[in-house]
Amino acid sequence: MTQNPYAEGGADIFPETERTSIMAILSLVCSLICCIPGLGLLGTMLGVFSLIGIGGSRGRVGGKGLAIAGIILGLLVTIIWVGIVIGLGMVGGQMDKMASPVFRHIEADEFDEARLVLISPAADLTDAEFIAFRTAYHDSMGVYIGVPTNLIKFFSAYANPDVGPQMQSHQGPGVLPVPAEFDNGLALLALEFDPQNPGTNASGGPAFDDLVIVLSDGTEIRLTDFASGLAPIPPDPTPEIAPEVEPEPEPAPDEAP
């Protein structure tokens, strides 16, 4: 009796062609596009899922090497992006530490402390001149809040129409331009120092010899413009109390004769 060749083992005669895992291919592609944040992590996840699918396919699906390459590259790209984000996130915090102490001292009437974080000529201003500077930027921008420390908020501030256009004219040696938040919105804050003789102030921080708030129309509110009466100093808002005047005694009525 002739044995039927298809009775058993027929699958071995015409084996199914192995196909490459689509997820393994996508894993490698996503990991290679390293210029877009997040794709490295996506590539790693797709690589893991594709390895699971390949392992359960009983040889019908291939691409294990692509999946492993995608996982390794994806992890490397993700680690690099995490380092970049952490590093950039520290920029706003460092800028705030440099710019905010002097403004917070001025806001709190702590003028002696403000002088400690400045150098001459800004450190030579009198209390009245610091008050005049504060009044000027309060009138335009309100109370100083600080430099944005959130990564997205910090870098998006440079695209703000109140800040970005002023960057071009306030860049160069001896000027550190940073965005600053006030009650009435954002403004450019230019921290000026001597590039030929950089140093530190009495508190150990960067030595700035002038502070400039640049408004959206290009108007500058410069701290040293208020020195030695160069800018008008507003009068003391405290009302003067008139001295008490004792009433004159009424004359005694004439006595009858």
Short mmCIF file of C-alpha atoms in Angstrom, two decimals:
data_model
loop_
_atom_site.label_atom_id
_atom_site.label_comp_id
_atom_site.label_asym_id
_atom_site.label_seq_id
_atom_site.Cartn_x
_atom_site.Cartn_y
_atom_site.Cartn_z
CA MET A 1 0.00 0.00 0.00
CA THR A 2 1.41 3.36 -1.03
CA GLN A 3 1.87 5.77 1.88
CA ASN A 4 0.19 9.12 1.45
CA PRO A 5 2.97 11.72 1.70
CA TYR A 6 0.44 14.31 2.92
CA ALA A 7 -0.97 12.13 5.74
CA GLU A 8 1.52 13.48 8.28
CA GLY A 9 4.43 15.81 8.23
CA GLY A 10 3.00 17.72 5.28
CA ALA A 11 3.82 20.98 6.97
CA ASP A 12 7.51 20.14 6.80
CA ILE A 13 7.34 19.71 3.01
CA PHE A 14 6.02 23.26 2.48
CA PRO A 15 7.28 25.27 5.48
CA GLU A 16 5.81 28.73 6.09
CA THR A 17 8.14 31.55 4.98
CA GLU A 18 9.56 33.52 7.93
CA ARG A 19 8.52 37.16 7.97
CA THR A 20 10.22 40.05 9.72
CA SER A 21 8.44 41.61 12.69
CA ILE A 22 7.00 45.01 11.80
CA MET A 23 7.40 46.13 15.40
CA ALA A 24 11.10 45.23 15.29
CA ILE A 25 11.55 47.42 12.22
CA LEU A 26 9.63 50.29 13.79
CA SER A 27 11.68 49.91 16.97
CA LEU A 28 14.93 50.45 15.10
CA VAL A 29 13.52 53.30 13.01
CA CYS A 30 12.19 55.17 16.06
CA SER A 31 15.48 54.74 17.93
CA LEU A 32 17.47 56.04 14.96
CA ILE A 33 15.39 59.24 14.79
CA CYS A 34 17.14 60.60 17.85
CA CYS A 35 16.43 64.27 17.18
CA ILE A 36 12.83 64.00 18.44
CA PRO A 37 12.42 63.61 22.22
CA GLY A 38 10.45 60.52 23.23
CA LEU A 39 11.04 58.43 20.12
CA GLY A 40 13.94 56.60 21.77
CA LEU A 41 11.63 55.45 24.57
CA LEU A 42 9.00 54.43 22.03
CA GLY A 43 11.62 52.48 20.09
CA THR A 44 12.65 50.65 23.26
CA MET A 45 9.07 49.66 24.05
CA LEU A 46 8.40 48.47 20.50
CA GLY A 47 11.59 46.41 20.62
CA VAL A 48 10.50 44.67 23.83
CA PHE A 49 7.05 43.92 22.45
CA SER A 50 8.51 42.60 19.19
CA LEU A 51 10.85 40.22 21.09
CA ILE A 52 7.84 38.85 22.95
CA GLY A 53 6.00 38.34 19.66
CA ILE A 54 9.01 36.75 17.97
CA GLY A 55 9.51 34.36 20.89
CA GLY A 56 5.92 33.12 20.68
CA SER A 57 5.78 32.78 16.89
CA ARG A 58 7.56 29.35 16.76
CA GLY A 59 9.92 30.56 14.08
CA ARG A 60 7.30 32.14 11.84
CA VAL A 61 8.40 35.70 12.70
CA GLY A 62 11.97 36.95 12.60
CA GLY A 63 13.78 40.25 13.26
CA LYS A 64 15.23 39.50 16.67
CA GLY A 65 18.46 41.34 15.81
CA LEU A 66 16.53 44.44 14.71
CA ALA A 67 14.53 44.41 17.94
CA ILE A 68 17.65 44.13 20.11
CA ALA A 69 19.34 46.94 18.18
CA GLY A 70 16.24 49.10 18.58
CA ILE A 71 16.16 48.48 22.33
CA ILE A 72 19.84 49.31 22.84
CA LEU A 73 19.75 52.45 20.69
CA GLY A 74 16.46 53.54 22.22
CA LEU A 75 17.84 53.28 25.73
CA LEU A 76 20.95 55.25 24.80
CA VAL A 77 18.92 58.00 23.12
CA THR A 78 16.52 58.18 26.07
CA ILE A 79 19.36 58.51 28.56
CA ILE A 80 20.90 61.31 26.48
CA TRP A 81 17.60 63.21 26.27
CA VAL A 82 17.00 62.84 30.01
CA GLY A 83 20.45 64.34 30.63
CA ILE A 84 19.71 67.22 28.25
CA VAL A 85 16.36 67.97 29.90
CA ILE A 86 17.88 67.92 33.39
CA GLY A 87 20.75 70.14 32.28
CA LEU A 88 18.50 72.67 30.56
CA GLY A 89 16.08 72.59 33.47
CA MET A 90 18.89 73.82 35.71
CA VAL A 91 19.46 76.87 33.50
CA GLY A 92 16.31 78.66 34.63
CA GLY A 93 17.04 77.89 38.26
CA GLN A 94 20.59 79.23 38.00
CA MET A 95 19.38 82.39 36.25
CA ASP A 96 16.81 82.93 38.98
CA LYS A 97 19.47 82.54 41.67
CA MET A 98 21.60 85.19 39.97
CA ALA A 99 18.90 87.75 39.17
CA SER A 100 16.24 87.44 41.85
CA PRO A 101 18.04 88.11 45.17
CA VAL A 102 18.68 91.80 44.49
CA PHE A 103 15.10 92.37 43.30
CA ARG A 104 13.63 90.59 46.29
CA HIS A 105 15.77 92.71 48.60
CA ILE A 106 14.59 95.87 46.83
CA GLU A 107 10.96 94.74 47.04
CA ALA A 108 11.36 94.17 50.80
CA ASP A 109 13.11 97.52 51.50
CA GLU A 110 16.28 95.58 52.35
CA PHE A 111 18.58 98.05 50.61
CA ASP A 112 21.73 97.19 52.55
CA GLU A 113 21.31 93.54 51.51
CA ALA A 114 20.69 94.64 47.91
CA ARG A 115 24.02 96.48 47.88
CA LEU A 116 25.81 93.30 48.99
CA VAL A 117 24.81 91.49 45.80
CA LEU A 118 25.86 94.36 43.54
CA ILE A 119 29.10 96.18 42.84
CA SER A 120 29.80 99.82 42.03
CA PRO A 121 28.20 101.85 40.54
CA ALA A 122 24.91 100.04 41.25
CA ALA A 123 25.94 99.32 44.83
CA ASP A 124 26.46 103.04 45.52
CA LEU A 125 22.80 104.02 45.23
CA THR A 126 21.01 105.52 48.20
CA ASP A 127 17.81 104.12 49.67
CA ALA A 128 15.78 106.84 47.95
CA GLU A 129 17.34 105.97 44.59
CA PHE A 130 16.52 102.27 45.03
CA ILE A 131 12.94 103.27 45.86
CA ALA A 132 12.79 105.43 42.73
CA PHE A 133 13.97 102.49 40.59
CA ARG A 134 11.37 100.22 42.20
CA THR A 135 8.60 102.75 41.68
CA ALA A 136 9.52 103.09 38.01
CA TYR A 137 9.28 99.39 37.20
CA HIS A 138 6.22 98.96 39.44
CA ASP A 139 4.43 101.60 37.39
CA SER A 140 5.16 99.72 34.16
CA MET A 141 5.33 96.02 35.09
CA GLY A 142 4.17 95.61 38.68
CA VAL A 143 5.90 93.61 41.40
CA TYR A 144 8.86 91.43 40.43
CA ILE A 145 8.10 87.68 40.63
CA GLY A 146 11.23 85.97 39.29
CA VAL A 147 12.90 84.21 36.38
CA PRO A 148 10.83 81.24 35.07
CA THR A 149 12.37 78.02 36.37
CA ASN A 150 10.12 75.62 34.46
CA LEU A 151 12.05 74.35 31.40
CA ILE A 152 9.25 74.83 28.87
CA LYS A 153 8.17 78.16 30.36
CA PHE A 154 11.75 79.45 30.46
CA PHE A 155 12.56 78.80 26.79
CA SER A 156 9.10 79.71 25.51
CA ALA A 157 9.55 83.10 27.19
CA TYR A 158 12.16 84.00 24.56
CA ALA A 159 9.45 83.54 21.90
CA ASN A 160 7.15 85.92 23.77
CA PRO A 161 6.58 89.14 21.77
CA ASP A 162 7.41 91.20 24.86
CA VAL A 163 10.82 89.54 25.26
CA GLY A 164 12.05 88.03 22.00
CA PRO A 165 12.32 91.20 19.89
CA GLN A 166 14.42 92.90 22.58
CA MET A 167 16.98 90.08 22.65
CA GLN A 168 18.71 91.26 19.48
CA SER A 169 19.64 94.65 20.90
CA HIS A 170 20.65 93.36 24.33
CA GLN A 171 23.19 90.69 23.52
CA GLY A 172 26.94 90.85 23.60
CA PRO A 173 29.90 90.83 25.96
CA GLY A 174 29.07 92.06 29.41
CA VAL A 175 25.30 91.49 29.16
CA LEU A 176 23.32 88.49 30.38
CA PRO A 177 19.73 88.72 29.05
CA VAL A 178 17.09 86.63 30.82
CA PRO A 179 13.27 86.67 30.83
CA ALA A 180 11.67 87.87 34.04
CA GLU A 181 8.10 87.59 35.32
CA PHE A 182 6.26 90.55 36.82
CA ASP A 183 2.69 90.99 37.93
CA ASN A 184 1.82 92.56 34.57
CA GLY A 185 3.61 89.99 32.39
CA LEU A 186 7.05 89.20 31.01
CA ALA A 187 9.92 91.58 30.34
CA LEU A 188 13.55 91.20 29.39
CA LEU A 189 16.02 91.60 32.24
CA ALA A 190 19.56 92.53 31.20
CA LEU A 191 22.19 91.85 33.86
CA GLU A 192 25.31 93.86 33.08
CA PHE A 193 28.86 93.14 34.24
CA ASP A 194 32.42 94.04 33.31
CA PRO A 195 33.66 91.40 30.80
CA GLN A 196 37.26 92.57 31.23
CA ASN A 197 37.18 92.19 34.99
CA PRO A 198 34.50 89.69 35.98
CA GLY A 199 34.26 89.01 39.66
CA THR A 200 31.96 88.13 42.48
CA ASN A 201 29.91 90.25 44.82
CA ALA A 202 30.03 90.22 48.59
CA SER A 203 27.75 87.16 48.66
CA GLY A 204 29.96 85.13 46.34
CA GLY A 205 27.62 85.39 43.34
CA PRO A 206 28.24 87.01 39.94
CA ALA A 207 29.10 90.68 40.21
CA PHE A 208 26.61 92.86 38.31
CA ASP A 209 27.22 96.57 38.09
CA ASP A 210 23.83 97.43 36.61
CA LEU A 211 20.32 96.03 36.19
CA VAL A 212 18.15 96.92 33.20
CA ILE A 213 14.46 96.09 32.69
CA VAL A 214 13.59 96.31 29.00
CA LEU A 215 9.92 96.86 28.21
CA SER A 216 8.17 95.55 25.09
CA ASP A 217 8.52 98.93 23.32
CA GLY A 218 12.27 99.02 24.00
CA THR A 219 12.08 101.43 26.93
CA GLU A 220 14.83 100.76 29.46
CA ILE A 221 14.45 101.13 33.21
CA ARG A 222 18.09 101.18 34.28
CA LEU A 223 19.08 101.04 37.94
CA THR A 224 22.06 103.39 37.64
CA ASP A 225 19.94 106.01 35.85
CA PHE A 226 18.53 106.80 39.28
CA ALA A 227 21.94 107.48 40.81
CA SER A 228 22.84 111.03 41.92
CA GLY A 229 19.49 112.39 40.90
CA LEU A 230 19.90 111.57 37.20
CA ALA A 231 16.29 110.37 37.13
CA PRO A 232 13.45 112.06 38.96
CA ILE A 233 12.87 110.61 42.40
CA PRO A 234 9.20 110.53 43.39
CA PRO A 235 8.28 112.30 46.59
CA ASP A 236 7.87 110.33 49.77
CA PRO A 237 4.26 109.06 49.70
CA THR A 238 4.02 109.37 53.51
CA PRO A 239 1.83 112.39 54.21
CA GLU A 240 3.35 115.06 56.33
CA ILE A 241 1.69 115.52 59.68
CA ALA A 242 1.22 119.15 60.54
CA PRO A 243 2.32 120.09 64.05
CA GLU A 244 -0.45 120.64 66.50
CA VAL A 245 -1.12 124.30 67.20
CA GLU A 246 -2.52 125.16 70.57
CA PRO A 247 -5.52 127.45 70.28
CA GLU A 248 -5.04 130.95 71.58
CA PRO A 249 -6.95 131.66 74.76
CA GLU A 250 -10.09 133.67 74.26
CA PRO A 251 -9.87 137.19 75.64
CA ALA A 252 -11.70 137.71 78.93
CA PRO A 253 -14.89 139.73 78.65
CA ASP A 254 -14.69 143.33 79.76
CA GLU A 255 -15.75 143.81 83.38
CA ALA A 256 -18.66 146.08 84.00
CA PRO A 257 -17.79 149.38 85.85
#
